[in-house]
mmCIF file of C-alpha atoms in Angstrom:
data_model
loop_
_atom_site.group_PDB
_atom_site.id
_atom_site.type_symbol
_atom_site.label_atom_id
_atom_site.label_comp_id
_atom_site.label_asym_id
_atom_site.label_seq_id
_atom_site.Cartn_x
_atom_site.Cartn_y
_atom_site.Cartn_z
ATOM 1 C CA UNK A 154 -117.710 79.130 76.624
ATOM 2 C CA UNK A 155 -114.173 79.051 75.272
ATOM 3 C CA UNK A 156 -113.199 76.453 77.897
ATOM 4 C CA UNK A 157 -116.115 74.269 76.807
ATOM 5 C CA UNK A 158 -115.123 74.480 73.133
ATOM 6 C CA UNK A 159 -111.503 73.677 73.959
ATOM 7 C CA UNK A 160 -112.556 70.608 75.968
ATOM 8 C CA UNK A 161 -114.818 69.406 73.145
ATOM 9 C CA UNK A 162 -112.049 69.764 70.595
ATOM 10 C CA UNK A 163 -109.539 68.014 72.815
ATOM 11 C CA UNK A 164 -111.826 65.035 73.274
ATOM 12 C CA UNK A 165 -112.511 64.528 69.568
ATOM 13 C CA UNK A 166 -110.552 61.791 67.783
ATOM 14 C CA UNK A 167 -109.301 64.060 64.995
ATOM 15 C CA UNK A 168 -110.053 67.794 65.400
ATOM 16 C CA UNK A 169 -112.276 69.064 62.616
ATOM 17 C CA UNK A 170 -113.647 65.615 61.670
ATOM 18 C CA UNK A 171 -116.778 63.883 62.971
ATOM 19 C CA UNK A 172 -115.814 60.978 65.222
ATOM 20 C CA UNK A 173 -117.475 58.502 62.820
ATOM 21 C CA UNK A 174 -115.163 59.625 59.998
ATOM 22 C CA UNK A 175 -112.124 59.754 62.294
ATOM 23 C CA UNK A 176 -112.787 56.195 63.479
ATOM 24 C CA UNK A 177 -112.842 54.981 59.877
ATOM 25 C CA UNK A 178 -109.373 56.488 59.473
ATOM 26 C CA UNK A 179 -108.140 54.623 62.564
ATOM 27 C CA UNK A 180 -109.704 51.379 61.332
ATOM 28 C CA UNK A 181 -107.500 51.451 58.234
ATOM 29 C CA UNK A 182 -104.272 51.662 60.250
ATOM 30 C CA UNK A 183 -102.407 48.296 60.383
ATOM 31 C CA UNK A 184 -102.463 46.289 63.607
ATOM 32 C CA UNK A 185 -98.726 46.236 64.385
ATOM 33 C CA UNK A 186 -98.815 49.964 65.029
ATOM 34 C CA UNK A 187 -101.950 50.061 67.171
ATOM 35 C CA UNK A 188 -99.987 50.046 70.420
ATOM 36 C CA UNK A 189 -98.063 53.116 69.257
ATOM 37 C CA UNK A 190 -101.180 54.924 68.094
ATOM 38 C CA UNK A 191 -102.861 54.422 71.464
ATOM 39 C CA UNK A 192 -100.233 56.688 73.002
ATOM 40 C CA UNK A 193 -101.222 59.598 70.737
ATOM 41 C CA UNK A 194 -104.134 60.665 72.918
ATOM 42 C CA UNK A 195 -106.584 59.456 75.511
ATOM 43 C CA UNK A 196 -109.425 59.511 72.972
ATOM 44 C CA UNK A 197 -107.470 57.347 70.504
ATOM 45 C CA UNK A 198 -106.610 54.851 73.223
ATOM 46 C CA UNK A 199 -110.233 54.715 74.358
ATOM 47 C CA UNK A 200 -111.560 54.174 70.826
ATOM 48 C CA UNK A 201 -109.006 51.493 69.832
ATOM 49 C CA UNK A 202 -109.331 49.581 73.116
ATOM 50 C CA UNK A 203 -113.086 49.185 72.719
ATOM 51 C CA UNK A 204 -114.056 45.607 71.672
ATOM 52 C CA UNK A 205 -116.376 47.137 69.067
ATOM 53 C CA UNK A 206 -113.265 48.438 67.266
ATOM 54 C CA UNK A 207 -112.171 44.898 66.312
ATOM 55 C CA UNK A 208 -115.760 43.901 65.553
ATOM 56 C CA UNK A 209 -116.079 46.814 63.130
ATOM 57 C CA UNK A 210 -112.782 45.851 61.466
ATOM 58 C CA UNK A 211 -114.181 42.348 60.906
ATOM 59 C CA UNK A 212 -117.465 43.637 59.501
ATOM 60 C CA UNK A 213 -115.592 45.880 57.039
ATOM 61 C CA UNK A 214 -113.168 43.049 56.136
ATOM 62 C CA UNK A 215 -110.248 45.141 57.374
ATOM 63 C CA UNK A 216 -108.909 42.558 59.851
ATOM 64 C CA UNK A 217 -106.060 40.363 58.623
ATOM 65 C CA UNK A 218 -104.661 37.096 60.019
ATOM 66 C CA UNK A 219 -101.343 37.270 61.868
ATOM 67 C CA UNK A 220 -99.151 34.406 63.068
ATOM 68 C CA UNK A 221 -98.468 34.615 66.799
ATOM 69 C CA UNK A 222 -95.584 32.544 68.165
ATOM 70 C CA UNK A 223 -94.545 31.712 71.706
ATOM 71 C CA UNK A 224 -90.865 30.807 71.390
ATOM 72 C CA UNK A 225 -88.161 29.646 73.778
ATOM 73 C CA UNK A 226 -84.891 31.584 73.866
ATOM 74 C CA UNK A 227 -82.388 29.031 75.145
ATOM 75 C CA UNK A 228 -79.483 31.408 75.993
ATOM 76 C CA UNK A 229 -81.672 33.307 78.476
ATOM 77 C CA UNK A 230 -84.167 30.508 79.291
ATOM 78 C CA UNK A 231 -87.076 32.843 78.589
ATOM 79 C CA UNK A 232 -90.241 32.681 76.516
ATOM 80 C CA UNK A 233 -90.612 35.420 73.907
ATOM 81 C CA UNK A 234 -93.788 36.417 72.112
ATOM 82 C CA UNK A 235 -93.505 37.328 68.440
ATOM 83 C CA UNK A 236 -96.055 38.061 65.731
ATOM 84 C CA UNK A 237 -95.755 37.898 61.945
ATOM 85 C CA UNK A 238 -97.594 40.222 59.590
ATOM 86 C CA UNK A 239 -98.156 37.748 56.767
ATOM 87 C CA UNK A 240 -98.890 40.416 54.151
ATOM 88 C CA UNK A 241 -95.576 42.241 54.663
ATOM 89 C CA UNK A 242 -93.415 39.410 56.110
ATOM 90 C CA UNK A 243 -92.506 41.683 59.030
ATOM 91 C CA UNK A 244 -92.041 40.459 62.602
ATOM 92 C CA UNK A 245 -92.724 42.478 65.721
ATOM 93 C CA UNK A 246 -92.433 41.744 69.430
ATOM 94 C CA UNK A 247 -95.388 41.481 71.783
ATOM 95 C CA UNK A 248 -95.359 42.444 75.455
ATOM 96 C CA UNK A 249 -93.742 39.596 77.418
ATOM 97 C CA UNK A 250 -96.219 37.143 78.896
ATOM 98 C CA UNK A 251 -96.171 37.169 82.720
ATOM 99 C CA UNK A 252 -94.999 33.564 83.068
ATOM 100 C CA UNK A 253 -93.767 32.252 86.416
ATOM 101 C CA UNK A 254 -90.024 32.510 86.992
ATOM 102 C CA UNK A 255 -89.597 28.836 86.083
ATOM 103 C CA UNK A 256 -91.511 27.603 83.043
ATOM 104 C CA UNK A 257 -92.222 23.882 82.652
ATOM 105 C CA UNK A 258 -93.885 23.388 79.278
ATOM 106 C CA UNK A 259 -95.890 20.257 80.245
ATOM 107 C CA UNK A 260 -97.712 22.467 82.767
ATOM 108 C CA UNK A 261 -98.941 24.854 80.053
ATOM 109 C CA UNK A 262 -101.086 24.630 76.935
ATOM 110 C CA UNK A 263 -102.050 27.189 74.335
ATOM 111 C CA UNK A 264 -105.279 27.912 72.445
ATOM 112 C CA UNK A 265 -106.912 30.838 70.659
ATOM 113 C CA UNK A 266 -110.230 32.267 69.553
ATOM 114 C CA UNK A 267 -109.078 33.811 66.262
ATOM 115 C CA UNK A 268 -112.010 36.081 65.449
ATOM 116 C CA UNK A 269 -112.010 37.544 68.938
ATOM 117 C CA UNK A 270 -108.309 38.286 68.588
ATOM 118 C CA UNK A 271 -107.511 36.414 71.815
ATOM 119 C CA UNK A 272 -104.624 34.096 72.640
ATOM 120 C CA UNK A 273 -104.871 31.918 75.759
ATOM 121 C CA UNK A 274 -102.061 30.318 77.738
ATOM 122 C CA UNK A 275 -103.592 27.784 80.103
ATOM 123 C CA UNK A 276 -101.681 27.094 83.321
ATOM 124 C CA UNK A 277 -102.060 23.653 84.863
ATOM 125 C CA UNK A 278 -100.512 24.494 88.239
ATOM 126 C CA UNK A 279 -103.594 26.231 89.625
ATOM 127 C CA UNK A 280 -102.404 29.740 88.744
ATOM 128 C CA UNK A 281 -104.541 32.143 86.749
ATOM 129 C CA UNK A 282 -104.545 31.583 83.004
ATOM 130 C CA UNK A 283 -103.136 34.256 80.697
ATOM 131 C CA UNK A 284 -104.988 36.030 77.897
ATOM 132 C CA UNK A 285 -103.456 38.232 75.204
ATOM 133 C CA UNK A 286 -105.831 40.531 73.311
ATOM 134 C CA UNK A 287 -105.015 42.128 69.973
ATOM 135 C CA UNK A 288 -107.482 44.886 70.852
ATOM 136 C CA UNK A 289 -105.462 46.126 73.826
ATOM 137 C CA UNK A 290 -102.044 44.590 73.008
ATOM 138 C CA UNK A 291 -101.905 43.500 76.648
ATOM 139 C CA UNK A 292 -101.870 40.336 78.735
ATOM 140 C CA UNK A 293 -104.467 39.853 81.432
ATOM 141 C CA UNK A 294 -105.512 37.130 83.851
ATOM 142 C CA UNK A 295 -108.396 34.684 83.484
ATOM 143 C CA UNK A 296 -109.986 32.194 85.858
ATOM 144 C CA UNK A 297 -107.762 29.214 86.697
ATOM 145 C CA UNK A 298 -108.761 25.721 85.659
ATOM 146 C CA UNK A 299 -110.911 23.814 88.181
ATOM 147 C CA UNK A 300 -108.267 21.105 88.704
ATOM 148 C CA UNK A 301 -104.471 21.243 88.639
ATOM 149 C CA UNK A 302 -102.734 19.174 85.967
ATOM 150 C CA UNK A 303 -99.251 18.654 84.560
ATOM 151 C CA UNK A 304 -99.975 16.950 81.228
ATOM 152 C CA UNK A 305 -102.851 18.273 79.132
ATOM 153 C CA UNK A 306 -103.879 19.786 75.809
ATOM 154 C CA UNK A 307 -106.176 22.681 74.909
ATOM 155 C CA UNK A 308 -108.102 23.596 71.755
ATOM 156 C CA UNK A 309 -110.862 26.000 70.780
ATOM 157 C CA UNK A 310 -114.200 24.689 69.530
ATOM 158 C CA UNK A 311 -117.155 26.954 68.683
ATOM 159 C CA UNK A 312 -115.746 29.870 70.642
ATOM 160 C CA UNK A 313 -114.966 27.811 73.765
ATOM 161 C CA UNK A 314 -111.638 26.475 75.059
ATOM 162 C CA UNK A 315 -111.610 22.734 75.836
ATOM 163 C CA UNK A 316 -108.850 21.178 77.952
ATOM 164 C CA UNK A 317 -108.291 17.421 78.182
ATOM 165 C CA UNK A 318 -106.127 15.593 80.718
ATOM 166 C CA UNK A 319 -106.132 12.550 82.959
ATOM 167 C CA UNK A 320 -108.080 14.604 85.519
ATOM 168 C CA UNK A 321 -110.986 15.244 83.140
ATOM 169 C CA UNK A 322 -112.426 17.414 80.380
ATOM 170 C CA UNK A 323 -113.033 21.087 81.190
ATOM 171 C CA UNK A 324 -114.590 23.801 79.033
ATOM 172 C CA UNK A 325 -113.879 27.517 79.384
ATOM 173 C CA UNK A 326 -116.232 30.304 78.307
ATOM 174 C CA UNK A 327 -114.177 33.455 77.721
ATOM 175 C CA UNK A 328 -117.255 35.688 77.640
ATOM 176 C CA UNK A 329 -118.256 34.839 81.214
ATOM 177 C CA UNK A 330 -114.757 33.822 82.397
ATOM 178 C CA UNK A 331 -116.178 30.574 83.785
ATOM 179 C CA UNK A 332 -115.418 26.859 83.593
ATOM 180 C CA UNK A 333 -117.681 23.824 83.460
ATOM 181 C CA UNK A 334 -116.909 20.126 83.639
ATOM 182 C CA UNK A 335 -117.606 17.759 80.746
ATOM 183 C CA UNK A 336 -117.374 13.991 80.411
ATOM 184 C CA UNK A 337 -113.892 12.708 81.221
ATOM 185 C CA UNK A 338 -111.691 10.739 78.862
ATOM 186 C CA UNK A 339 -111.541 7.664 81.084
ATOM 187 C CA UNK A 340 -107.958 6.859 80.113
ATOM 188 C CA UNK A 341 -104.511 7.920 81.317
ATOM 189 C CA UNK A 342 -102.392 8.834 78.288
ATOM 190 C CA UNK A 343 -98.623 9.249 78.404
ATOM 191 C CA UNK A 344 -98.926 12.599 76.585
ATOM 192 C CA UNK A 345 -101.673 14.659 74.994
ATOM 193 C CA UNK A 346 -101.766 15.971 71.448
ATOM 194 C CA UNK A 347 -105.120 17.302 70.278
ATOM 195 C CA UNK A 348 -106.603 18.510 66.981
ATOM 196 C CA UNK A 349 -110.035 20.124 66.557
ATOM 197 C CA UNK A 350 -111.949 19.450 63.332
ATOM 198 C CA UNK A 351 -115.674 19.816 62.608
ATOM 199 C CA UNK A 352 -116.732 20.002 66.247
ATOM 200 C CA UNK A 353 -114.674 16.973 67.280
ATOM 201 C CA UNK A 354 -111.433 16.694 69.236
ATOM 202 C CA UNK A 355 -108.932 14.044 68.187
ATOM 203 C CA UNK A 356 -106.609 13.185 71.090
ATOM 204 C CA UNK A 357 -103.549 10.943 70.808
ATOM 205 C CA UNK A 358 -100.505 10.136 72.898
ATOM 206 C CA UNK A 359 -98.408 9.378 69.798
ATOM 207 C CA UNK A 360 -95.783 6.692 69.330
ATOM 208 C CA UNK A 361 -93.270 6.199 72.135
ATOM 209 C CA UNK A 362 -89.882 4.517 72.248
ATOM 210 C CA UNK A 363 -89.272 1.554 71.999
ATOM 211 C CA UNK A 364 -92.456 1.339 69.868
ATOM 212 C CA UNK A 365 -93.533 -2.000 71.325
ATOM 213 C CA UNK A 366 -97.138 -0.932 71.771
ATOM 214 C CA UNK A 367 -99.375 1.071 69.472
ATOM 215 C CA UNK A 368 -100.456 4.526 70.641
ATOM 216 C CA UNK A 369 -103.819 5.121 72.238
ATOM 217 C CA UNK A 370 -106.230 7.697 70.879
ATOM 218 C CA UNK A 371 -109.716 9.022 71.547
ATOM 219 C CA UNK A 372 -112.293 11.247 69.826
ATOM 220 C CA UNK A 373 -114.520 13.679 71.721
ATOM 221 C CA UNK A 374 -117.801 14.912 70.211
ATOM 222 C CA UNK A 375 -118.291 18.380 71.679
ATOM 223 C CA UNK A 376 -121.984 18.593 70.768
ATOM 224 C CA UNK A 377 -122.912 15.227 72.274
ATOM 225 C CA UNK A 378 -120.373 15.286 75.154
ATOM 226 C CA UNK A 379 -119.259 11.731 74.329
ATOM 227 C CA UNK A 380 -115.937 9.951 73.881
ATOM 228 C CA UNK A 381 -115.140 7.052 71.568
ATOM 229 C CA UNK A 382 -111.918 5.232 70.809
ATOM 230 C CA UNK A 383 -109.972 6.508 67.821
ATOM 231 C CA UNK A 384 -109.944 4.096 64.878
ATOM 232 C CA UNK A 385 -106.880 1.860 64.551
ATOM 233 C CA UNK A 386 -105.624 3.254 61.248
ATOM 234 C CA UNK A 387 -105.850 6.827 62.441
ATOM 235 C CA UNK A 388 -104.003 6.377 65.728
ATOM 236 C CA UNK A 389 -101.273 4.111 64.337
ATOM 237 C CA UNK A 390 -100.641 6.324 61.292
ATOM 238 C CA UNK A 391 -100.416 9.518 63.385
ATOM 239 C CA UNK A 392 -96.617 9.783 63.073
ATOM 240 C CA UNK A 393 -95.984 13.478 63.497
ATOM 241 C CA UNK A 394 -97.548 16.783 64.492
ATOM 242 C CA UNK A 395 -101.298 16.824 63.900
ATOM 243 C CA UNK A 396 -103.193 19.826 62.573
ATOM 244 C CA UNK A 397 -106.705 20.543 61.328
ATOM 245 C CA UNK A 398 -107.046 22.372 58.003
ATOM 246 C CA UNK A 399 -110.224 22.893 56.005
ATOM 247 C CA UNK A 400 -112.191 20.221 57.857
ATOM 248 C CA UNK A 401 -109.500 17.526 57.517
ATOM 249 C CA UNK A 402 -106.815 16.138 59.838
ATOM 250 C CA UNK A 403 -103.236 16.397 58.571
ATOM 251 C CA UNK A 404 -99.905 15.290 60.013
ATOM 252 C CA UNK A 405 -96.480 16.804 59.388
ATOM 253 C CA UNK A 406 -94.209 13.776 59.793
ATOM 254 C CA UNK A 407 -91.234 14.156 62.112
ATOM 255 C CA UNK A 408 -88.728 12.106 60.157
ATOM 256 C CA UNK A 409 -86.942 12.282 56.804
ATOM 257 C CA UNK A 410 -88.151 15.141 54.619
ATOM 258 C CA UNK A 411 -91.157 15.859 56.871
ATOM 259 C CA UNK A 412 -93.754 14.892 54.299
ATOM 260 C CA UNK A 413 -97.372 15.804 54.959
ATOM 261 C CA UNK A 414 -100.141 13.203 55.257
ATOM 262 C CA UNK A 415 -103.922 13.604 55.294
ATOM 263 C CA UNK A 416 -106.360 11.257 56.984
ATOM 264 C CA UNK A 417 -109.101 9.621 54.938
ATOM 265 C CA UNK A 418 -111.955 8.714 57.272
ATOM 266 C CA UNK A 419 -113.741 6.447 54.800
ATOM 267 C CA UNK A 420 -110.793 4.056 54.439
ATOM 268 C CA UNK A 421 -109.225 4.747 57.871
ATOM 269 C CA UNK A 422 -105.872 5.395 56.209
ATOM 270 C CA UNK A 423 -103.308 8.188 55.928
ATOM 271 C CA UNK A 424 -102.216 9.285 52.473
ATOM 272 C CA UNK A 425 -99.362 11.562 51.443
ATOM 273 C CA UNK A 426 -100.587 14.789 49.899
ATOM 274 C CA UNK A 427 -99.702 15.723 46.331
ATOM 275 C CA UNK A 428 -98.356 18.979 44.960
ATOM 276 C CA UNK A 429 -95.269 20.695 46.346
ATOM 277 C CA UNK A 430 -92.955 18.887 48.732
ATOM 278 C CA UNK A 431 -92.536 20.303 52.197
ATOM 279 C CA UNK A 432 -89.640 22.850 52.148
ATOM 280 C CA UNK A 433 -87.477 20.874 54.596
ATOM 281 C CA UNK A 434 -84.289 22.475 53.240
ATOM 282 C CA UNK A 435 -85.073 25.782 55.002
ATOM 283 C CA UNK A 436 -87.155 24.429 57.895
ATOM 284 C CA UNK A 437 -85.293 22.963 60.862
ATOM 285 C CA UNK A 438 -86.959 21.236 63.773
ATOM 286 C CA UNK A 439 -88.595 21.705 66.217
ATOM 287 C CA UNK A 440 -91.851 22.724 64.550
ATOM 288 C CA UNK A 441 -94.997 24.412 65.803
ATOM 289 C CA UNK A 442 -97.986 23.911 63.498
ATOM 290 C CA UNK A 443 -101.389 25.587 63.196
ATOM 291 C CA UNK A 444 -104.176 25.274 60.669
ATOM 292 C CA UNK A 445 -106.378 28.221 59.826
ATOM 293 C CA UNK A 446 -109.150 28.124 57.227
ATOM 294 C CA UNK A 447 -107.565 26.525 54.127
ATOM 295 C CA UNK A 448 -103.919 27.045 55.104
ATOM 296 C CA UNK A 449 -101.312 25.330 57.249
ATOM 297 C CA UNK A 450 -98.693 27.388 59.069
ATOM 298 C CA UNK A 451 -95.480 25.628 60.120
ATOM 299 C CA UNK A 452 -93.004 27.588 62.260
ATOM 300 C CA UNK A 453 -89.489 26.168 62.496
ATOM 301 C CA UNK A 454 -86.424 26.811 64.613
ATOM 302 C CA UNK A 455 -85.255 30.346 63.907
ATOM 303 C CA UNK A 456 -88.907 31.230 63.170
ATOM 304 C CA UNK A 457 -88.939 30.590 59.445
ATOM 305 C CA UNK A 458 -92.597 30.088 58.486
ATOM 306 C CA UNK A 459 -93.805 27.718 55.763
ATOM 307 C CA UNK A 460 -97.356 28.501 54.621
ATOM 308 C CA UNK A 461 -99.099 25.626 52.885
ATOM 309 C CA UNK A 462 -102.267 26.224 50.891
ATOM 310 C CA UNK A 463 -104.495 23.143 50.686
ATOM 311 C CA UNK A 464 -105.976 22.540 47.249
ATOM 312 C CA UNK A 465 -108.731 19.964 46.750
ATOM 313 C CA UNK A 466 -108.949 18.672 43.187
ATOM 314 C CA UNK A 467 -112.532 18.029 42.136
ATOM 315 C CA UNK A 468 -111.703 14.826 40.316
ATOM 316 C CA UNK A 469 -110.183 13.350 43.492
ATOM 317 C CA UNK A 470 -108.845 9.832 43.186
ATOM 318 C CA UNK A 471 -105.210 8.770 43.184
ATOM 319 C CA UNK A 472 -103.040 7.969 46.161
ATOM 320 C CA UNK A 473 -103.529 11.390 47.749
ATOM 321 C CA UNK A 474 -107.331 11.480 47.466
ATOM 322 C CA UNK A 475 -107.172 14.676 45.421
ATOM 323 C CA UNK A 476 -105.458 16.708 48.181
ATOM 324 C CA UNK A 477 -102.523 18.858 47.110
ATOM 325 C CA UNK A 478 -100.438 21.561 48.748
ATOM 326 C CA UNK A 479 -98.660 24.678 47.545
ATOM 327 C CA UNK A 480 -95.911 26.007 49.809
ATOM 328 C CA UNK A 481 -94.348 29.412 50.278
ATOM 329 C CA UNK A 482 -91.718 30.289 52.877
ATOM 330 C CA UNK A 483 -91.344 33.491 54.871
ATOM 331 C CA UNK A 484 -87.767 33.542 56.130
ATOM 332 C CA UNK A 485 -87.225 35.229 59.481
ATOM 333 C CA UNK A 486 -84.535 37.854 60.151
ATOM 334 C CA UNK A 487 -81.282 36.638 61.688
ATOM 335 C CA UNK A 488 -82.072 38.304 65.010
ATOM 336 C CA UNK A 489 -84.669 35.565 65.619
ATOM 337 C CA UNK A 490 -82.241 32.749 64.853
ATOM 338 C CA UNK A 491 -81.863 31.567 68.468
ATOM 339 C CA UNK A 492 -85.601 31.131 69.033
ATOM 340 C CA UNK A 493 -87.300 27.723 69.055
ATOM 341 C CA UNK A 494 -91.096 27.707 68.611
ATOM 342 C CA UNK A 495 -93.183 26.257 71.404
ATOM 343 C CA UNK A 496 -96.688 27.100 70.175
ATOM 344 C CA UNK A 497 -98.160 29.141 67.332
ATOM 345 C CA UNK A 498 -101.655 30.470 66.715
ATOM 346 C CA UNK A 499 -103.306 32.536 63.989
ATOM 347 C CA UNK A 500 -105.441 35.471 65.093
ATOM 348 C CA UNK A 501 -107.325 38.242 63.364
ATOM 349 C CA UNK A 502 -106.144 41.731 64.262
#
């Protein structure tokens, strides 16, 4: 009898509290410390590793967005994984991703399903893809892509990961860990940059030296499984890093003061946004850029992060079509100064 009581007490989350109440206490603990809290007891680890834990945090509006960065450390030629708690401006290190000994960036692409708390690193060499989960704070393997590729891009659309390359269009379902083939692009681009907005994928190769020929670009409709050529004004005005924010396509230009432009589909033109100027004085290239809801996150060398809030003025009009931005900068600690961002994603945790 005493042994049975002792076992029951040991298996409870917090002795003396019903498990439902104890789980509410755990739900209020901030994400960066989850991996420490899992080591407290087997029951805590079991509860916090359950996918329903993150789902409950979402339903109670307790999950917060974090900026996850894959960054290259040149002195050691390694890729480091860092995450930023936006609310406190604190950085913390993630478990190292199990990359191959030699990393060639054109053979990898990165995507995320934010509300599932999952970050995907897609490997084009035929190896298993990598998945980081905020629920477990661990990397795991996922099914490799059907065809090997060296130049490609990946984006998430409606909870699926879509990859585009010269070898075709492939769609990954993380729930079933399976791939299916979609309609191919039908063109061989020199490079692949891709932005997802409103169920469409905008793919461009960008301008290339010596700029004798305009860049090629295509648009994929995920619902209809069709490709069409990108309009002339959009592909020729795409002069920087593209990003989707609030249902619009933006570009952070890669010259001068790195001004931000927004694409106007009606006129097929790019227009500079109004409001604050991009904080180029504290942001040094290279950049990694990600849009999430109504904000743009730009990570610079040394992992300073500029967060731009997109404001749409009701009256519209003017040269910027009523689009303005407000910027704030989260400066990184000096210990991150030798890191150069490769990719960044925003996930709920």
